[in-house]
Short mmCIF file of C-alpha atoms in Angstrom, two decimals:
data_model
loop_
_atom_site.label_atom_id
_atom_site.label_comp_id
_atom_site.label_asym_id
_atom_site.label_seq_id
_atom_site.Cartn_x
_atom_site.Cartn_y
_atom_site.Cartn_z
CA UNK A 11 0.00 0.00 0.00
CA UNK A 12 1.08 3.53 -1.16
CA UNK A 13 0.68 5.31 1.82
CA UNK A 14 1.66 8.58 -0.04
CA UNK A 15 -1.83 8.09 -2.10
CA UNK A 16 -4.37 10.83 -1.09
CA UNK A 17 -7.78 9.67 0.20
CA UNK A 18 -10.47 10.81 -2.26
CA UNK A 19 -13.88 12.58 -0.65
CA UNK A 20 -16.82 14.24 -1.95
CA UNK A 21 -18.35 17.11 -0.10
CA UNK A 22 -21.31 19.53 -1.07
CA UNK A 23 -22.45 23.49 -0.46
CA UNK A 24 -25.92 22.92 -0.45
CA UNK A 25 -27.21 26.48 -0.73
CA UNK A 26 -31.17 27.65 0.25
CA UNK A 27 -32.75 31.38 0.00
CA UNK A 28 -34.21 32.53 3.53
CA UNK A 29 -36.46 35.00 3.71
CA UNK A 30 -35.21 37.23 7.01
CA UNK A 31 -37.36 37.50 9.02
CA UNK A 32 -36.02 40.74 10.71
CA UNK A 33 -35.83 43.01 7.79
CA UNK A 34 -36.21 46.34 7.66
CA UNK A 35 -38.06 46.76 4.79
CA UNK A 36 -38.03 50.00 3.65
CA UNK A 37 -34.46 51.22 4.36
CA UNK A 38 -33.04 49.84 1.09
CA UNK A 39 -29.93 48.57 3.16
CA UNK A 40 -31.28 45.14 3.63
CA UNK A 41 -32.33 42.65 1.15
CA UNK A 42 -35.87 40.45 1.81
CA UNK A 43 -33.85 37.20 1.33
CA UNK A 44 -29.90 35.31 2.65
CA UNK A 45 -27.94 32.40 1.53
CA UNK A 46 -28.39 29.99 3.94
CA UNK A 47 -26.49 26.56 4.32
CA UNK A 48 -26.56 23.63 5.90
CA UNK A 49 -23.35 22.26 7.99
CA UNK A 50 -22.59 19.09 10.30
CA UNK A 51 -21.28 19.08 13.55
CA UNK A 52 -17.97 16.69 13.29
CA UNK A 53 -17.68 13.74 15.76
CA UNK A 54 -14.73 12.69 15.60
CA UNK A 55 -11.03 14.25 15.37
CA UNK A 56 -9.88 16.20 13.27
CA UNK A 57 -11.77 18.63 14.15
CA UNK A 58 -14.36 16.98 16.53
CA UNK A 59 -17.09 19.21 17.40
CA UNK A 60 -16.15 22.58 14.42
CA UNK A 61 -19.24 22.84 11.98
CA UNK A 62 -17.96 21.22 8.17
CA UNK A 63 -19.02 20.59 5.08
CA UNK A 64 -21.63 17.24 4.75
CA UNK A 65 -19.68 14.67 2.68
CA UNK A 66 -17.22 11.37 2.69
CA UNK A 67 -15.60 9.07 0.82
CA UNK A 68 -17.40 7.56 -2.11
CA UNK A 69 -19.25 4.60 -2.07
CA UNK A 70 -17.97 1.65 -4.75
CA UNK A 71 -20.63 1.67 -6.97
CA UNK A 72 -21.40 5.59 -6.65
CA UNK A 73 -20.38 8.29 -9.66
CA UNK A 74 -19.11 11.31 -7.88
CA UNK A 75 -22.56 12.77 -8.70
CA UNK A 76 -24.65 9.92 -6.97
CA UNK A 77 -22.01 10.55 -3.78
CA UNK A 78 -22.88 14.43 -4.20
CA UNK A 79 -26.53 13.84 -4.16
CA UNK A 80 -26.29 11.75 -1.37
CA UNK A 81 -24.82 14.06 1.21
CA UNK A 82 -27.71 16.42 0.09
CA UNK A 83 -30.60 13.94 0.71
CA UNK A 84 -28.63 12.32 4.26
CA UNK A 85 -28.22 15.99 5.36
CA UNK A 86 -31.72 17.74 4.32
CA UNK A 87 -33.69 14.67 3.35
CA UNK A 88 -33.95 16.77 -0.40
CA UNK A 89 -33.10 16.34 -3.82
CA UNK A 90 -32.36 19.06 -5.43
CA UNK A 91 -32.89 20.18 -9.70
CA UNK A 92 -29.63 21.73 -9.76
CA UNK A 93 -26.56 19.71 -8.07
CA UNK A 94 -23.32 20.62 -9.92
CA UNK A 95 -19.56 20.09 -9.58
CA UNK A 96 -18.02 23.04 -8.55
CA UNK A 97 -14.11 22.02 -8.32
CA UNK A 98 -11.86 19.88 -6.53
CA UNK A 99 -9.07 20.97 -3.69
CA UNK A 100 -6.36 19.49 -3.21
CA UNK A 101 -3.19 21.55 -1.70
CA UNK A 102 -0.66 19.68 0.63
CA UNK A 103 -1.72 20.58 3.86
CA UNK A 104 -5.28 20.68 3.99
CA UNK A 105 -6.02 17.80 6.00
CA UNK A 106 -3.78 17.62 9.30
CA UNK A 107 -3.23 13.59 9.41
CA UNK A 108 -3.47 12.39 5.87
CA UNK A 109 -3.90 13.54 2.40
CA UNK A 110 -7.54 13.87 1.65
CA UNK A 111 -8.51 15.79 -2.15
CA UNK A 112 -12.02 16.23 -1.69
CA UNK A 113 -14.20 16.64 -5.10
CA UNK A 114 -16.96 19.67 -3.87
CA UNK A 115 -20.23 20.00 -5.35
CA UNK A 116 -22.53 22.23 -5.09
CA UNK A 117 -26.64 21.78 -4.82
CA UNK A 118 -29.03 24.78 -5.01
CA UNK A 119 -32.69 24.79 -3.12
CA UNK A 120 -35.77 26.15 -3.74
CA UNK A 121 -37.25 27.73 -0.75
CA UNK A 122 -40.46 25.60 -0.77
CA UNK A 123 -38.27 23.04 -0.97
CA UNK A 124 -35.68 24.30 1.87
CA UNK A 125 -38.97 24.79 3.76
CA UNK A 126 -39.26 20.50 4.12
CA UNK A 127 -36.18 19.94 4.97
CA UNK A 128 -35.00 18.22 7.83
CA UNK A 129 -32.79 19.15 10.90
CA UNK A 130 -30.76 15.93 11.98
CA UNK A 131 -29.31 16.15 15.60
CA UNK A 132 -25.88 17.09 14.47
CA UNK A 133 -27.05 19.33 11.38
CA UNK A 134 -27.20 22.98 11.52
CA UNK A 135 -28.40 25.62 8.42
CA UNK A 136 -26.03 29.09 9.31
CA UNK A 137 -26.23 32.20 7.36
CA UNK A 138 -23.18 32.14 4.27
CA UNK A 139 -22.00 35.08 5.13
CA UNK A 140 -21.99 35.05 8.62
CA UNK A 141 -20.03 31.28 9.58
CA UNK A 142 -18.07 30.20 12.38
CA UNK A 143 -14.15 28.89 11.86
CA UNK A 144 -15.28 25.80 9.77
CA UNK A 145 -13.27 22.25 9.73
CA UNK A 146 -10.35 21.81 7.34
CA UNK A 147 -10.78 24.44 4.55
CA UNK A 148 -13.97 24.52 4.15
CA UNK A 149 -14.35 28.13 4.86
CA UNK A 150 -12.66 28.75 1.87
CA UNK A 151 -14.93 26.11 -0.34
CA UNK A 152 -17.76 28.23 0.98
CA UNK A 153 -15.78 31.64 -0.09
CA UNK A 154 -15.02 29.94 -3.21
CA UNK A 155 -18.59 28.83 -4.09
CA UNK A 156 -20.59 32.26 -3.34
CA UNK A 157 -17.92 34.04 -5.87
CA UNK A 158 -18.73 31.10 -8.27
CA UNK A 159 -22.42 31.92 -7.71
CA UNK A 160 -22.12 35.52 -8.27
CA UNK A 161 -20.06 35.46 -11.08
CA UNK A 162 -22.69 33.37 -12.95
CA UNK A 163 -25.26 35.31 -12.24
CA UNK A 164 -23.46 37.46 -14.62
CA UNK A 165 -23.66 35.37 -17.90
CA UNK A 166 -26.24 32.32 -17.08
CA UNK A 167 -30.31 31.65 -15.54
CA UNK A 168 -28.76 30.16 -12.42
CA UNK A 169 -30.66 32.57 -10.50
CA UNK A 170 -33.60 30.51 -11.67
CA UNK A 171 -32.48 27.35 -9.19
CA UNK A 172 -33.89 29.14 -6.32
CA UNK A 173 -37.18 30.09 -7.58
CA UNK A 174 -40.46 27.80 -8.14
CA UNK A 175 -42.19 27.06 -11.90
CA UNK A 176 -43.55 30.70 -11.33
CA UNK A 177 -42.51 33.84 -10.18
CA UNK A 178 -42.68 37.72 -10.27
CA UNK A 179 -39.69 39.87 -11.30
CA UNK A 180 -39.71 41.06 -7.57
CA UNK A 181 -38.96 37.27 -6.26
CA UNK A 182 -35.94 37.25 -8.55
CA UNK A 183 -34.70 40.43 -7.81
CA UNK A 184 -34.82 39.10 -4.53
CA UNK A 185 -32.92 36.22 -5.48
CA UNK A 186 -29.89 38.64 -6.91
CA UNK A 187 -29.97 40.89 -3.91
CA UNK A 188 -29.31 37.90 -1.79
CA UNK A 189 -26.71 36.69 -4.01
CA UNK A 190 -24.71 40.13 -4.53
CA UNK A 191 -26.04 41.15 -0.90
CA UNK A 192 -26.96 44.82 -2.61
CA UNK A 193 -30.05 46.09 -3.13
CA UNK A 194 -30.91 46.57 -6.96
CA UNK A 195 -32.83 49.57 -8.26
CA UNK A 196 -36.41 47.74 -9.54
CA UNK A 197 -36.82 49.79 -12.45
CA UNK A 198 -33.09 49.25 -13.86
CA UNK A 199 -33.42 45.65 -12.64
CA UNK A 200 -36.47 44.87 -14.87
CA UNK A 201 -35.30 46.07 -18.29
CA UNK A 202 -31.84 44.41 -17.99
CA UNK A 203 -33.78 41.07 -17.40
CA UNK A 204 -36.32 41.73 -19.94
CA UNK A 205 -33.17 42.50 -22.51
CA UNK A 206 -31.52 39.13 -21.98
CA UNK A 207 -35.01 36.57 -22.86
CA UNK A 208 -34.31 35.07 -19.76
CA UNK A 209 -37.35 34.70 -18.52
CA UNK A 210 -40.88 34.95 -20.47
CA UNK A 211 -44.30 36.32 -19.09
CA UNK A 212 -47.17 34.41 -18.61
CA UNK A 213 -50.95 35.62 -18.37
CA UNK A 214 -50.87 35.04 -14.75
CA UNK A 215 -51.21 37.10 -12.12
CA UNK A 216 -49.79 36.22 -8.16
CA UNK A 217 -52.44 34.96 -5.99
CA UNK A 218 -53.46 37.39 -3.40
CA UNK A 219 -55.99 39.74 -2.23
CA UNK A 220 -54.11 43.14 -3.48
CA UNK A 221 -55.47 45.50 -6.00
CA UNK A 222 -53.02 44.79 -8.88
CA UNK A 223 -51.35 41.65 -8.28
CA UNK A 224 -48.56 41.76 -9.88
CA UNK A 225 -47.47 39.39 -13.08
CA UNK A 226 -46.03 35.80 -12.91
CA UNK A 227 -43.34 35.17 -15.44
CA UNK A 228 -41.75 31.56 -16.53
CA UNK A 229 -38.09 30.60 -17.27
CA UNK A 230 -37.43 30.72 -21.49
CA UNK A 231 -36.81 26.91 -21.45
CA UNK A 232 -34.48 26.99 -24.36
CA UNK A 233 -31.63 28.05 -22.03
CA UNK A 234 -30.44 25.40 -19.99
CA UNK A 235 -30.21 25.38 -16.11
CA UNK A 236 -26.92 23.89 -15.69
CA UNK A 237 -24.04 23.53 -17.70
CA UNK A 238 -22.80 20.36 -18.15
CA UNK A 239 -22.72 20.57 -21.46
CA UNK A 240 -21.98 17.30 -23.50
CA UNK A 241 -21.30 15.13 -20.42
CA UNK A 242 -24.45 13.46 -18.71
CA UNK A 243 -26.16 14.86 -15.68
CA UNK A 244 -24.37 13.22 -12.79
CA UNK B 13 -6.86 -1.80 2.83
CA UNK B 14 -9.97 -0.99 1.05
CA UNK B 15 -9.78 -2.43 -1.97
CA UNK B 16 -12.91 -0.01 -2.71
CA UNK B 17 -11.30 3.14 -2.43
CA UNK B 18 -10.29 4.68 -6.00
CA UNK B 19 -7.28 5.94 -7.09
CA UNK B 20 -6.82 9.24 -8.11
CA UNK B 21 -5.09 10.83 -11.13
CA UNK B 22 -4.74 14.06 -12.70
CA UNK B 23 -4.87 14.49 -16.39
CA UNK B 24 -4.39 17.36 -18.64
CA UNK B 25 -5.79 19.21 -22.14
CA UNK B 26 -3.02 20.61 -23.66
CA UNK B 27 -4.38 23.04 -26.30
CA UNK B 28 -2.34 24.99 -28.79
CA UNK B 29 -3.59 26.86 -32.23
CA UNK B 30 -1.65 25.75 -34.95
CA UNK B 31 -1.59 27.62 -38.65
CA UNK B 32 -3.03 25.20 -41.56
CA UNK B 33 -0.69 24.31 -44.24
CA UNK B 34 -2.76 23.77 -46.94
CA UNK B 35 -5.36 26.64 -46.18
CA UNK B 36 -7.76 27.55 -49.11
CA UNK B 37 -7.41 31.44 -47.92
CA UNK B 38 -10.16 32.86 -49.88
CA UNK B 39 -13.03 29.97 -49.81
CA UNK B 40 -14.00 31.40 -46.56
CA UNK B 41 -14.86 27.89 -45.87
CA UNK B 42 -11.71 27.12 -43.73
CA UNK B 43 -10.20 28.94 -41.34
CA UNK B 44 -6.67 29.74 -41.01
CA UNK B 45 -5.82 27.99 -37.87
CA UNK B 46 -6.78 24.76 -35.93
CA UNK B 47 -6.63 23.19 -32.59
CA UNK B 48 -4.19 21.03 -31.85
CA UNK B 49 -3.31 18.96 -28.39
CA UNK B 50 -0.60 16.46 -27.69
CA UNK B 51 -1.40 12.89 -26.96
CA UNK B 52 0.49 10.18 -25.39
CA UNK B 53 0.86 6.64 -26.59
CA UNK B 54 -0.08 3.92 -23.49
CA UNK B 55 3.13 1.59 -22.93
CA UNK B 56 1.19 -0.75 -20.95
CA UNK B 57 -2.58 -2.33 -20.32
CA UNK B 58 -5.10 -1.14 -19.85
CA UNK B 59 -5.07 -0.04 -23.77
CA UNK B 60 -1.52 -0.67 -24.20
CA UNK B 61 -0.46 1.22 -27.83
CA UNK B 62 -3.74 3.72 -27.65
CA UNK B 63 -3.08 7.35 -27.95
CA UNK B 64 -4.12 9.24 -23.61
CA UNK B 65 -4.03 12.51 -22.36
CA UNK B 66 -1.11 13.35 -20.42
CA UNK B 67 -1.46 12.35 -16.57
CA UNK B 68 -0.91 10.15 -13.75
CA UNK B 69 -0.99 9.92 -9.96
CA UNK B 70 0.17 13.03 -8.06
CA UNK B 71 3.33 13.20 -5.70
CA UNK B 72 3.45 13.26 -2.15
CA UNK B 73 4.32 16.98 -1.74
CA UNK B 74 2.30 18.47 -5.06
CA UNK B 75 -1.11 20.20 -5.66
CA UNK B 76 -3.24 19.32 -8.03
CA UNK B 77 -2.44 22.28 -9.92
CA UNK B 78 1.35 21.53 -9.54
CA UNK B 79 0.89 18.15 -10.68
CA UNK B 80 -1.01 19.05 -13.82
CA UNK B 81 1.83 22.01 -14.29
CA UNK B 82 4.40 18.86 -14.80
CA UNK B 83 2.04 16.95 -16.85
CA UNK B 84 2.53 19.87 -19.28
CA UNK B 85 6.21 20.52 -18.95
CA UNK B 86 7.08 16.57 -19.15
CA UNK B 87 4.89 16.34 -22.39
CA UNK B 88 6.08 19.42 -24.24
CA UNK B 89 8.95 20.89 -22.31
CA UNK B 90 6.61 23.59 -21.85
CA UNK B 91 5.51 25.89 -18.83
CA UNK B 92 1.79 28.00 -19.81
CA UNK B 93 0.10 30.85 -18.49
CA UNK B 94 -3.00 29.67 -18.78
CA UNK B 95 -3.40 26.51 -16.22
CA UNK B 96 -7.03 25.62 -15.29
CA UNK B 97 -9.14 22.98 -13.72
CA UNK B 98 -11.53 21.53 -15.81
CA UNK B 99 -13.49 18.74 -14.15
CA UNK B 100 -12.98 15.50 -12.25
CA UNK B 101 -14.29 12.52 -14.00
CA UNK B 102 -15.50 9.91 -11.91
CA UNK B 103 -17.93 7.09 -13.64
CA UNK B 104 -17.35 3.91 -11.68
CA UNK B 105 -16.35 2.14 -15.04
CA UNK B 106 -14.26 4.38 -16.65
CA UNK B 107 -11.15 1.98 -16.42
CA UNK B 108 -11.42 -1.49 -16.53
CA UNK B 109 -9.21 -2.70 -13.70
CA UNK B 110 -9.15 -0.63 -10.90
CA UNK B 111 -11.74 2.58 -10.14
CA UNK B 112 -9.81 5.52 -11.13
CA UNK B 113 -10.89 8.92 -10.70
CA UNK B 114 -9.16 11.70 -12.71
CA UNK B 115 -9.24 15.73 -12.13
CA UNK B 116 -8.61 17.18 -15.38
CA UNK B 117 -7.03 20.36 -15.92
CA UNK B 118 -6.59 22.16 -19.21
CA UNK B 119 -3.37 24.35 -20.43
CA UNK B 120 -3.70 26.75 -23.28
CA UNK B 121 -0.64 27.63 -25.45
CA UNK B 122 0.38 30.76 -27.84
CA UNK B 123 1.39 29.45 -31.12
CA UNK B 124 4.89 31.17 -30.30
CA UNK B 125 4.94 28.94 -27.28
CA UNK B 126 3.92 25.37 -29.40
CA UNK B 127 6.81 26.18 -32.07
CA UNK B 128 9.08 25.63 -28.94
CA UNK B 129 7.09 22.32 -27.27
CA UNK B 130 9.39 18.89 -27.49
CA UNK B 131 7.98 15.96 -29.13
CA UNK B 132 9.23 13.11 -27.29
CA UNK B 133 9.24 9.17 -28.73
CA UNK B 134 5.59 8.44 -27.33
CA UNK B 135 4.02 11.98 -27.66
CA UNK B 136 2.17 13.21 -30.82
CA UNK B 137 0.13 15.94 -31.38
CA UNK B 138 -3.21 15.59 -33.45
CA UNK B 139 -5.74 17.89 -34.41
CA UNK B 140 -8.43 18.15 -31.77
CA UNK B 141 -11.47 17.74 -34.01
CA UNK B 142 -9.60 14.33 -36.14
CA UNK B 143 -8.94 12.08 -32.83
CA UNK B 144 -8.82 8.08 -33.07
CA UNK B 145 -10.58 6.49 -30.40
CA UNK B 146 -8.29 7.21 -27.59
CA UNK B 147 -7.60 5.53 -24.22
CA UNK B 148 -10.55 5.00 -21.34
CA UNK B 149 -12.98 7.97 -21.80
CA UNK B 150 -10.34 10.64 -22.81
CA UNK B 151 -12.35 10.96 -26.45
CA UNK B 152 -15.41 12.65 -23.85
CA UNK B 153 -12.90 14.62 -21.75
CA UNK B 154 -11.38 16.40 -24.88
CA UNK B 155 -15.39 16.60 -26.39
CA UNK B 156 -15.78 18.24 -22.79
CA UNK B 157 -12.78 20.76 -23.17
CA UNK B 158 -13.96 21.63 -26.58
CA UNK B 159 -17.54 22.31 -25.23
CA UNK B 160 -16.08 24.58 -22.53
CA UNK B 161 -13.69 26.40 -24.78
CA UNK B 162 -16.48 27.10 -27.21
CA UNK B 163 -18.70 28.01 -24.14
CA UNK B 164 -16.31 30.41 -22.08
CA UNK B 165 -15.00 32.23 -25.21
CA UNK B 166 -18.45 33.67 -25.16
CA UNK B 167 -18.31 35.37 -21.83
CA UNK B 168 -14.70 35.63 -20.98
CA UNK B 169 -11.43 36.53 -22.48
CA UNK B 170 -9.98 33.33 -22.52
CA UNK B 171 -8.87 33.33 -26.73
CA UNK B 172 -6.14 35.92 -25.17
CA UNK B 173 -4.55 32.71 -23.94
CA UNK B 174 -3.72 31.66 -27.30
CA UNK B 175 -2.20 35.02 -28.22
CA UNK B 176 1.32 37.18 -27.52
CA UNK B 177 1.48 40.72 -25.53
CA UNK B 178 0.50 42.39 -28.88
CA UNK B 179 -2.11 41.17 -32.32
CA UNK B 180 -4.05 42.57 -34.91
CA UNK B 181 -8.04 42.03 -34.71
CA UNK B 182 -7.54 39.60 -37.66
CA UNK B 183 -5.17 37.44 -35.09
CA UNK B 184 -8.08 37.22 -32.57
CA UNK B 185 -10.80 36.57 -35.37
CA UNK B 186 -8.96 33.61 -36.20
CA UNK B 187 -8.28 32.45 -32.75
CA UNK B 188 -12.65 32.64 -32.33
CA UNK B 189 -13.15 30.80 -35.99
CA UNK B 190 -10.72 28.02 -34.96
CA UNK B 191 -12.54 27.44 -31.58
CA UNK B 192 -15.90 27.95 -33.08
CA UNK B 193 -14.78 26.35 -36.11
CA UNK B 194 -16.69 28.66 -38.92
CA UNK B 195 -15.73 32.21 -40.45
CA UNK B 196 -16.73 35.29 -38.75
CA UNK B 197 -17.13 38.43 -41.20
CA UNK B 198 -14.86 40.73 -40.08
CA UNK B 199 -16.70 44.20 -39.95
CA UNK B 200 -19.15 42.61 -37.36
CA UNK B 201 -16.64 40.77 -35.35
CA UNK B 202 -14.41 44.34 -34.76
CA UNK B 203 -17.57 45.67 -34.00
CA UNK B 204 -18.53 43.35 -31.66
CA UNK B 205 -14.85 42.71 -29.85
CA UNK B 206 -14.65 46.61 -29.55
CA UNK B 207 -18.23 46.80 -27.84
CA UNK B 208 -17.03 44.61 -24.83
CA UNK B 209 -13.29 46.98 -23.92
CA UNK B 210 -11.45 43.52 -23.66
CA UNK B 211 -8.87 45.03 -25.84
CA UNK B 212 -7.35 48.52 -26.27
CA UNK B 213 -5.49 49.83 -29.32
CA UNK B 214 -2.13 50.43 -28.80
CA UNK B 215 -0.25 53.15 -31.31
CA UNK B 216 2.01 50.05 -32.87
CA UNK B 217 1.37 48.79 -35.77
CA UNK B 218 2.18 44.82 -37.40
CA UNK B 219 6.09 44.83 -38.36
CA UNK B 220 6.36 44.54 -42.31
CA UNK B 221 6.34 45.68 -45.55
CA UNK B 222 3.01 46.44 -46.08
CA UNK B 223 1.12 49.19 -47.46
CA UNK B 224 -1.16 49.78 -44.64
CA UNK B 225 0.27 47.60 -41.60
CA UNK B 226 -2.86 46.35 -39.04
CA UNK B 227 -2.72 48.22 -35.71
CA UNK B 228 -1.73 46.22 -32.82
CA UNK B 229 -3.87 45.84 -29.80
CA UNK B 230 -3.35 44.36 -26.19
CA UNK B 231 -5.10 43.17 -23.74
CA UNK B 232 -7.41 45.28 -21.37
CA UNK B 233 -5.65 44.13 -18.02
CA UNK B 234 -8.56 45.01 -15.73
CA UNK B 235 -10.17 41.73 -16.96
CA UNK B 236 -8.28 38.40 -15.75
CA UNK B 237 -7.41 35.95 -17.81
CA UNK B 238 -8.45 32.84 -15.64
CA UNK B 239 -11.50 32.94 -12.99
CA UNK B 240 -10.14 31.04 -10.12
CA UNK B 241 -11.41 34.10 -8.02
CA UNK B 242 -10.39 34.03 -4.33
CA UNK B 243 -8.20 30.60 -5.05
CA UNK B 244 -4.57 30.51 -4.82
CA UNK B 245 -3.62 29.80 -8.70
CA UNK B 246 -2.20 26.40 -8.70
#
């Protein structure tokens, strides 16, 4: 045995939009909406008791993908539409008693979906931008994950992840504020989405009892959600 | 020892432009330059004598990044600016005798660079779009890079990567019609490269005899060349 041979993992950011619920809703400072994620209280050393990523080593029969999904469904009891690989670390040092590279992916949650998920006894959902000194380097993962997510909010629909079949252009403004944690001007906002086709109205209105509900769009279904590109799904 | 656990490996795309020979320069059917990356030939099973990717396990004291860095340099003698993760590949069956998962990385090269690159006994270089069927699934990681390429030259200023400090716009068209492999009509690609302030005009102009030399343009260094964001670059 090759005891110089790095242990392989899989971990995943499994990222959910909550709504805050102490806003202050008129100041323009705050956005409606945070990243939230869920982490796992470690048990054993290294480590033992810091807050980490949910994953492990791969299971024999398991594509990285199926390992990916299953952190997200033993840690929320979800699946989630869009579960991606985001990249794999791998310096040296990162694991104090022997080489692990762990292959991170990253899952994104609808909030009626983040809304049935489940709390295990050692599972904990924290704010993204607000996290205690994680295990390993997993505060950088995080880091490395929310610039990932803003960046491609610049040039692709992942917005869309976080958001239902239907929604109003005020829902995914909310989704960008929480991304870019800024608060967007609504008027500006709406004609730069309306420019790219991103998203297509519908003839119906939100649900509600106010005097002009406002308009539900769709997503334009000829842009894909993720990018995978040629290679299959998981 | 688990007999389970896979092994890991790190591969890596080594792409370089290449001028065409035997062009037909005024068909507009064919453009003047091609994709090229350097193979390996297998000296032993599994596909002993079929054409791989560069790669292998990593050493005890290297990154990822550093490991894919000598993949490059032991293939073509080369070092590159441009040094990027691509994607692990994991598929439980991608290699017949043992589970092996690779984490790809891909290198692009300026022409100026690939005139210098060693060929050694087993390494060849073929054009990327005329492959035989190569070693374990290395025909879908290279279909992979070439969907990326083709993808990111949309919203980044990766083709810079295949060009020196200083080129004409006609340098940069051809870099775009060999990754997108058709002709672009020059009036609208100038247009369209001078809408986005990637590149500034410099007051040089192409070295030569001509009438009217081509102005020479850099690069707009306020926009990085690879997105590894808050990551360390190796």
């Amino acid at each position: 045995m090759n005891h110089d041979a790095p242990t392989l993992a899989v971990s995943t950011v499994i990222f959910a939009l909550r709504a805050n619920e102490a806003q202050t809703k008129d100041s323009g400072e705050t956005s409606a909406a945070t990243l939230w994620l869920p982490l796992v209280r470690r048990i054993r050393e290294p480590f033992e008791g810091r807050w980490a990523l949910p994953g492990g080593p791969i299971g024999a029969s398991e594509s990285l993908g199926d390992a990916a999904a299953r952190n997200l469904l033993e840690t929320t009891s979800l699946t989630s539409r869009y579960l991606e690989q985001l990249y794999a670390f791998g310096t040296v040092d990162r694991s104090p008693s022997q080489r692990v590279v762990s292959i991170v992916y990253w899952a994104l949650v609808r909030p009626d979906e983040a809304e049935r998920a489940t709390e295990g006894e050692n599972v904990r959902w924290f704010a993204a931008d607000d996290l205690p000194e994680l295990a390993f380097d997993h505060n950088t993962i995080v880091e490395y994950a929310l610039w990932r997510l803003r960046n491609k909010m610049e040039y692709s629909r992942i917005a869309h992840a976080f958001l239902g079949e239907r929604f109003t252009l005020t829902q995914l403004r909310e989704v960008y504020e929480a991304v870019l944690r800024k608060p967007l001007d609504p008027a500006n906002f709406r004609r730069q989405i309306e420019s790219t086709n991103s998203v297509v109205a519908t003839d119906e209105r939100l649900a509600g009892g106010r005097h002009r509900p406002p308009r539900l769009y769709r997503y334009n279904e000829s842009f894909g959600l993720a990018d995978n590109g040629p290679l299959p799904v998981t």
